[in-house]
mmCIF file of C-alpha atoms in Angstrom:
data_model
loop_
_atom_site.group_PDB
_atom_site.id
_atom_site.type_symbol
_atom_site.label_atom_id
_atom_site.label_comp_id
_atom_site.label_asym_id
_atom_site.label_seq_id
_atom_site.Cartn_x
_atom_site.Cartn_y
_atom_site.Cartn_z
ATOM 1 C CA ARG L 584 176.101 62.048 157.366
ATOM 2 C CA GLY L 585 178.252 58.886 156.728
ATOM 3 C CA LEU L 586 177.807 57.141 160.124
ATOM 4 C CA ASN L 587 174.602 55.604 160.930
ATOM 5 C CA THR L 588 172.829 56.933 163.961
ATOM 6 C CA LYS L 589 172.188 53.673 165.553
ATOM 7 C CA ASP L 590 175.913 52.868 165.395
ATOM 8 C CA THR L 591 177.006 56.148 166.986
ATOM 9 C CA ASN L 592 174.438 56.163 169.823
ATOM 10 C CA MET L 593 175.522 52.482 170.579
ATOM 11 C CA GLY L 594 179.528 53.964 170.711
ATOM 12 C CA PHE L 595 178.345 56.518 173.053
ATOM 13 C CA LEU L 596 176.331 54.297 175.591
ATOM 14 C CA SER L 597 178.573 51.248 175.480
ATOM 15 C CA GLY L 598 181.510 54.262 176.277
ATOM 16 C CA ALA L 599 179.729 55.623 178.786
ATOM 17 C CA TYR L 600 178.169 52.511 180.655
ATOM 18 C CA GLY L 601 181.661 50.926 180.222
ATOM 19 C CA LYS L 602 183.677 53.964 181.928
ATOM 20 C CA LEU L 603 181.124 53.580 184.588
ATOM 21 C CA MET L 604 181.883 49.986 185.583
ATOM 22 C CA ALA L 605 185.380 50.729 184.809
ATOM 23 C CA GLY L 606 185.450 53.528 187.254
ATOM 24 C CA LYS L 607 183.578 51.184 189.597
ATOM 25 C CA LEU L 608 186.260 48.492 189.146
ATOM 26 C CA VAL L 609 189.243 51.234 189.576
ATOM 27 C CA ARG L 610 187.714 52.307 193.073
ATOM 28 C CA GLN L 611 187.128 48.658 194.234
ATOM 29 C CA LEU L 612 190.951 47.484 193.212
ATOM 30 C CA GLN L 613 192.424 51.153 195.056
ATOM 31 C CA HIS L 614 190.586 50.178 198.225
ATOM 32 C CA GLN L 615 191.774 46.460 198.231
ATOM 33 C CA GLN L 616 195.150 47.774 197.400
ATOM 34 C CA THR L 617 195.088 50.196 200.420
ATOM 35 C CA SER L 618 193.737 47.775 202.895
ATOM 36 C CA ILE L 619 196.478 44.911 201.811
ATOM 37 C CA GLN L 620 199.302 47.567 201.836
ATOM 38 C CA SER L 621 197.897 48.333 205.583
ATOM 39 C CA ARG L 622 197.944 44.742 206.804
ATOM 40 C CA LEU L 623 201.274 44.210 204.990
ATOM 41 C CA ASN L 624 202.659 47.431 207.011
ATOM 42 C CA ARG L 625 201.255 45.970 210.397
ATOM 43 C CA VAL L 626 202.747 42.140 209.452
ATOM 44 C CA THR L 627 206.175 43.871 208.354
ATOM 45 C CA LYS L 628 206.021 46.040 211.967
ATOM 46 C CA GLN L 629 205.088 42.993 214.041
ATOM 47 C CA ALA L 630 208.067 41.237 212.475
ATOM 48 C CA GLY L 631 210.569 43.726 213.066
ATOM 49 C CA GLU L 632 209.478 44.179 216.937
ATOM 50 C CA MET L 633 209.736 40.556 217.256
ATOM 51 C CA GLU L 634 213.495 40.559 215.622
ATOM 52 C CA LYS L 635 214.101 43.115 217.953
ATOM 53 C CA TYR L 636 212.709 41.096 220.831
ATOM 54 C CA PHE L 637 214.581 38.231 220.147
ATOM 55 C CA ASN L 638 217.770 39.983 219.492
ATOM 56 C CA ARG L 639 217.569 41.515 222.899
ATOM 57 C CA MET L 640 216.611 38.435 224.606
ATOM 58 C CA GLU L 641 219.774 36.609 222.985
ATOM 59 C CA ARG L 642 222.127 39.689 224.207
ATOM 60 C CA ASN L 643 221.020 39.341 227.694
ATOM 61 C CA MET L 644 221.222 35.584 227.961
ATOM 62 C CA LYS L 645 225.013 35.838 226.520
ATOM 63 C CA SER L 646 225.800 38.624 229.129
ATOM 64 C CA GLN L 647 224.157 36.259 231.844
ATOM 65 C CA MET L 648 225.883 33.398 230.824
ATOM 66 C CA GLN L 649 229.558 34.976 230.501
ATOM 67 C CA SER L 650 228.803 36.293 234.046
ATOM 68 C CA GLN L 651 227.764 33.030 235.324
ATOM 69 C CA MET L 652 231.267 31.577 233.802
ATOM 70 C CA GLN L 653 233.310 34.795 235.278
ATOM 71 C CA TYR L 654 231.264 34.179 238.524
ATOM 72 C CA SER L 655 232.184 30.355 238.613
ATOM 73 C CA MET L 656 235.909 30.857 237.607
ATOM 74 C CA TYR L 657 236.277 33.401 240.771
ATOM 75 C CA GLY L 658 234.420 30.919 242.517
ATOM 76 C CA LEU L 659 237.109 28.353 241.624
ATOM 77 C CA MET L 660 240.369 30.639 242.132
ATOM 78 C CA GLY L 661 238.919 31.033 245.699
ATOM 79 C CA GLY L 662 238.181 27.369 246.303
ATOM 80 C CA MET L 663 241.459 26.521 245.538
ATOM 81 C CA GLY L 664 243.042 29.031 247.756
ATOM 82 C CA LEU L 665 244.764 30.819 244.619
ATOM 83 C CA MET L 666 243.789 34.295 245.682
ATOM 84 C CA GLY L 667 245.583 35.109 248.652
ATOM 85 C CA GLN L 668 247.120 38.393 250.474
ATOM 86 C CA THR L 669 249.346 39.282 247.821
ATOM 87 C CA GLY L 670 246.922 38.250 244.874
ATOM 88 C CA LEU L 671 246.797 35.415 242.208
ATOM 89 C CA PHE L 672 249.120 32.485 243.726
ATOM 90 C CA GLY L 673 249.891 34.220 246.782
ATOM 91 C CA MET L 674 250.694 31.266 249.074
ATOM 92 C CA SER L 675 253.806 30.369 249.976
ATOM 93 C CA GLY L 676 256.040 27.246 248.671
ATOM 94 C CA GLN L 677 256.704 27.288 244.930
ATOM 95 C CA GLY L 678 255.751 23.497 244.451
ATOM 96 C CA MET L 679 252.329 23.613 245.804
ATOM 97 C CA GLN L 680 251.616 26.956 243.783
ATOM 98 C CA MET L 681 252.413 24.987 240.211
ATOM 99 C CA ASP L 682 249.884 22.099 241.551
ATOM 100 C CA GLN L 683 247.020 24.271 242.278
ATOM 101 C CA TYR L 684 248.108 26.242 239.018
ATOM 102 C CA GLN L 685 247.704 23.243 237.234
ATOM 103 C CA ALA L 686 244.638 22.295 238.790
ATOM 104 C CA TYR L 687 243.316 25.445 238.460
ATOM 105 C CA LEU L 688 243.989 25.350 234.353
ATOM 106 C CA GLN L 689 242.115 21.990 234.225
ATOM 107 C CA ASN L 690 239.335 22.902 236.059
ATOM 108 C CA SER L 691 238.985 26.195 234.552
ATOM 109 C CA GLN L 692 239.246 24.657 230.846
ATOM 110 C CA TYR L 693 236.255 22.833 231.903
ATOM 111 C CA ILE L 694 234.391 25.157 233.112
ATOM 112 C CA GLN L 695 234.514 27.034 229.721
ATOM 113 C CA GLN L 696 233.604 24.052 227.767
ATOM 114 C CA GLN L 697 230.747 23.480 229.907
ATOM 115 C CA PHE L 698 229.528 26.973 229.289
ATOM 116 C CA ALA L 699 230.465 26.737 225.753
ATOM 117 C CA MET L 700 228.481 23.417 225.440
ATOM 118 C CA ALA L 701 225.531 25.206 227.320
ATOM 119 C CA GLN L 702 225.765 28.376 224.975
ATOM 120 C CA ASN L 703 225.632 26.039 221.952
ATOM 121 C CA VAL L 704 222.574 24.158 223.187
ATOM 122 C CA TRP L 705 220.714 27.085 224.352
ATOM 123 C CA GLN L 706 221.686 28.930 220.795
ATOM 124 C CA ASP L 707 219.985 26.178 218.784
ATOM 125 C CA GLN L 708 217.019 26.310 221.157
ATOM 126 C CA PHE L 709 216.830 30.024 220.393
ATOM 127 C CA GLU L 710 217.443 29.771 216.658
ATOM 128 C CA MET L 711 214.587 26.926 216.761
ATOM 129 C CA GLN L 712 212.313 29.271 218.682
ATOM 130 C CA ARG L 713 213.075 32.532 216.478
ATOM 131 C CA GLU L 714 212.473 30.508 213.966
ATOM 132 C CA ALA L 715 208.866 29.197 214.709
ATOM 133 C CA GLN L 716 207.850 32.470 215.813
ATOM 134 C CA LEU L 717 209.217 34.685 212.948
ATOM 135 C CA GLU L 718 208.545 32.109 209.772
ATOM 136 C CA PRO L 719 205.129 32.611 209.694
ATOM 137 C CA LEU L 720 205.367 36.179 209.883
ATOM 138 C CA HIS L 721 207.468 36.204 206.851
ATOM 139 C CA ASP L 722 205.379 33.676 205.185
ATOM 140 C CA LEU L 723 202.164 35.789 205.370
ATOM 141 C CA GLU L 724 204.630 38.970 204.440
ATOM 142 C CA ASP L 725 205.524 37.542 200.941
ATOM 143 C CA SER L 726 201.763 36.140 200.904
ATOM 144 C CA LEU L 727 200.399 39.758 201.232
ATOM 145 C CA GLN L 728 203.064 41.205 198.878
ATOM 146 C CA THR L 729 202.557 38.959 195.737
ATOM 147 C CA GLU L 730 198.871 39.783 196.720
ATOM 148 C CA LEU L 731 199.673 43.189 196.297
ATOM 149 C CA ASP L 732 201.681 43.215 193.319
ATOM 150 C CA ASN L 733 198.881 41.316 191.870
ATOM 151 C CA ILE L 734 196.150 44.110 192.964
ATOM 152 C CA LYS L 735 198.638 46.924 191.154
ATOM 153 C CA SER L 736 199.036 45.024 188.119
ATOM 154 C CA ARG L 737 195.024 44.485 187.957
ATOM 155 C CA LEU L 738 194.843 48.338 188.830
ATOM 156 C CA GLU L 739 197.000 49.473 185.730
ATOM 157 C CA LEU L 740 194.807 47.332 183.446
ATOM 158 C CA ALA L 741 191.694 48.778 185.240
ATOM 159 C CA LYS L 742 192.923 52.304 184.722
ATOM 160 C CA GLU L 743 193.457 52.114 181.306
ATOM 161 C CA GLN L 744 190.217 50.298 180.527
ATOM 162 C CA TYR L 745 188.686 53.141 182.562
ATOM 163 C CA LYS L 746 190.903 55.733 179.937
ATOM 164 C CA ALA L 747 189.965 53.479 176.766
ATOM 165 C CA LYS L 748 185.946 53.426 177.722
ATOM 166 C CA GLN L 749 186.442 57.469 178.371
ATOM 167 C CA ASP L 750 187.914 58.013 174.781
ATOM 168 C CA GLU L 751 185.112 55.771 173.524
ATOM 169 C CA GLU L 752 182.061 57.764 175.096
ATOM 170 C CA LYS L 753 184.064 60.957 174.015
ATOM 171 C CA ASP L 754 184.376 59.799 170.399
ATOM 172 C CA GLY L 755 180.560 58.448 170.724
ATOM 173 C CA ALA L 756 179.396 62.269 171.654
ATOM 174 C CA LYS L 757 181.313 64.136 168.957
ATOM 175 C CA ASN L 758 179.820 61.573 166.478
ATOM 176 C CA MET L 759 176.180 62.245 167.836
ATOM 177 C CA ALA L 760 176.555 66.228 167.471
ATOM 178 C CA PRO L 761 174.853 67.646 164.529
ATOM 179 C CA ASP L 762 176.848 68.498 161.583
ATOM 180 C CA TYR L 763 176.014 71.821 160.343
ATOM 181 C CA THR L 764 178.486 72.206 157.913
ATOM 182 C CA GLY L 765 177.008 69.642 155.645
ATOM 183 C CA GLN L 766 180.221 67.971 155.030
ATOM 184 C CA GLY L 767 179.514 64.959 157.107
ATOM 185 C CA GLY L 768 181.420 62.934 159.869
#
């Protein structure tokens, strides 16, 4: 035969051992991939739930502030005597109505400005709180995604290595088989 038996045996043994080691690495990487994917799913879910919580809180706060502003406006109208038996501006005396209407407009504008300022301050505080709570989760999510992408790349390489060692083992086994034809390998 044209091949050295020692080289043939080494090819088979190298392929067989390499296949075992590559198979072990593939399984380890698959386990790591599953573990990281599971952690990533949990973090993504947690970030989504926290986002929903903040959106709900924001809607509730806006609604409460809107109600408080309307309540203040009605209080202003009642306090100024603008709500009479005949509805808004139901008092007698046209001059008195116009003075009161002007005062009402000024006061209502002031109330609206105060609520707008309060809402802006609250909105800024809310955004800072949202950012402080969500940023670490998004950072962890990015980190896990990078780790997952890295594992996937390594897993593909390990699978290719496994296939190459499998082929090497097969070729070594073929070359170890006796040649009954007398034509050589």
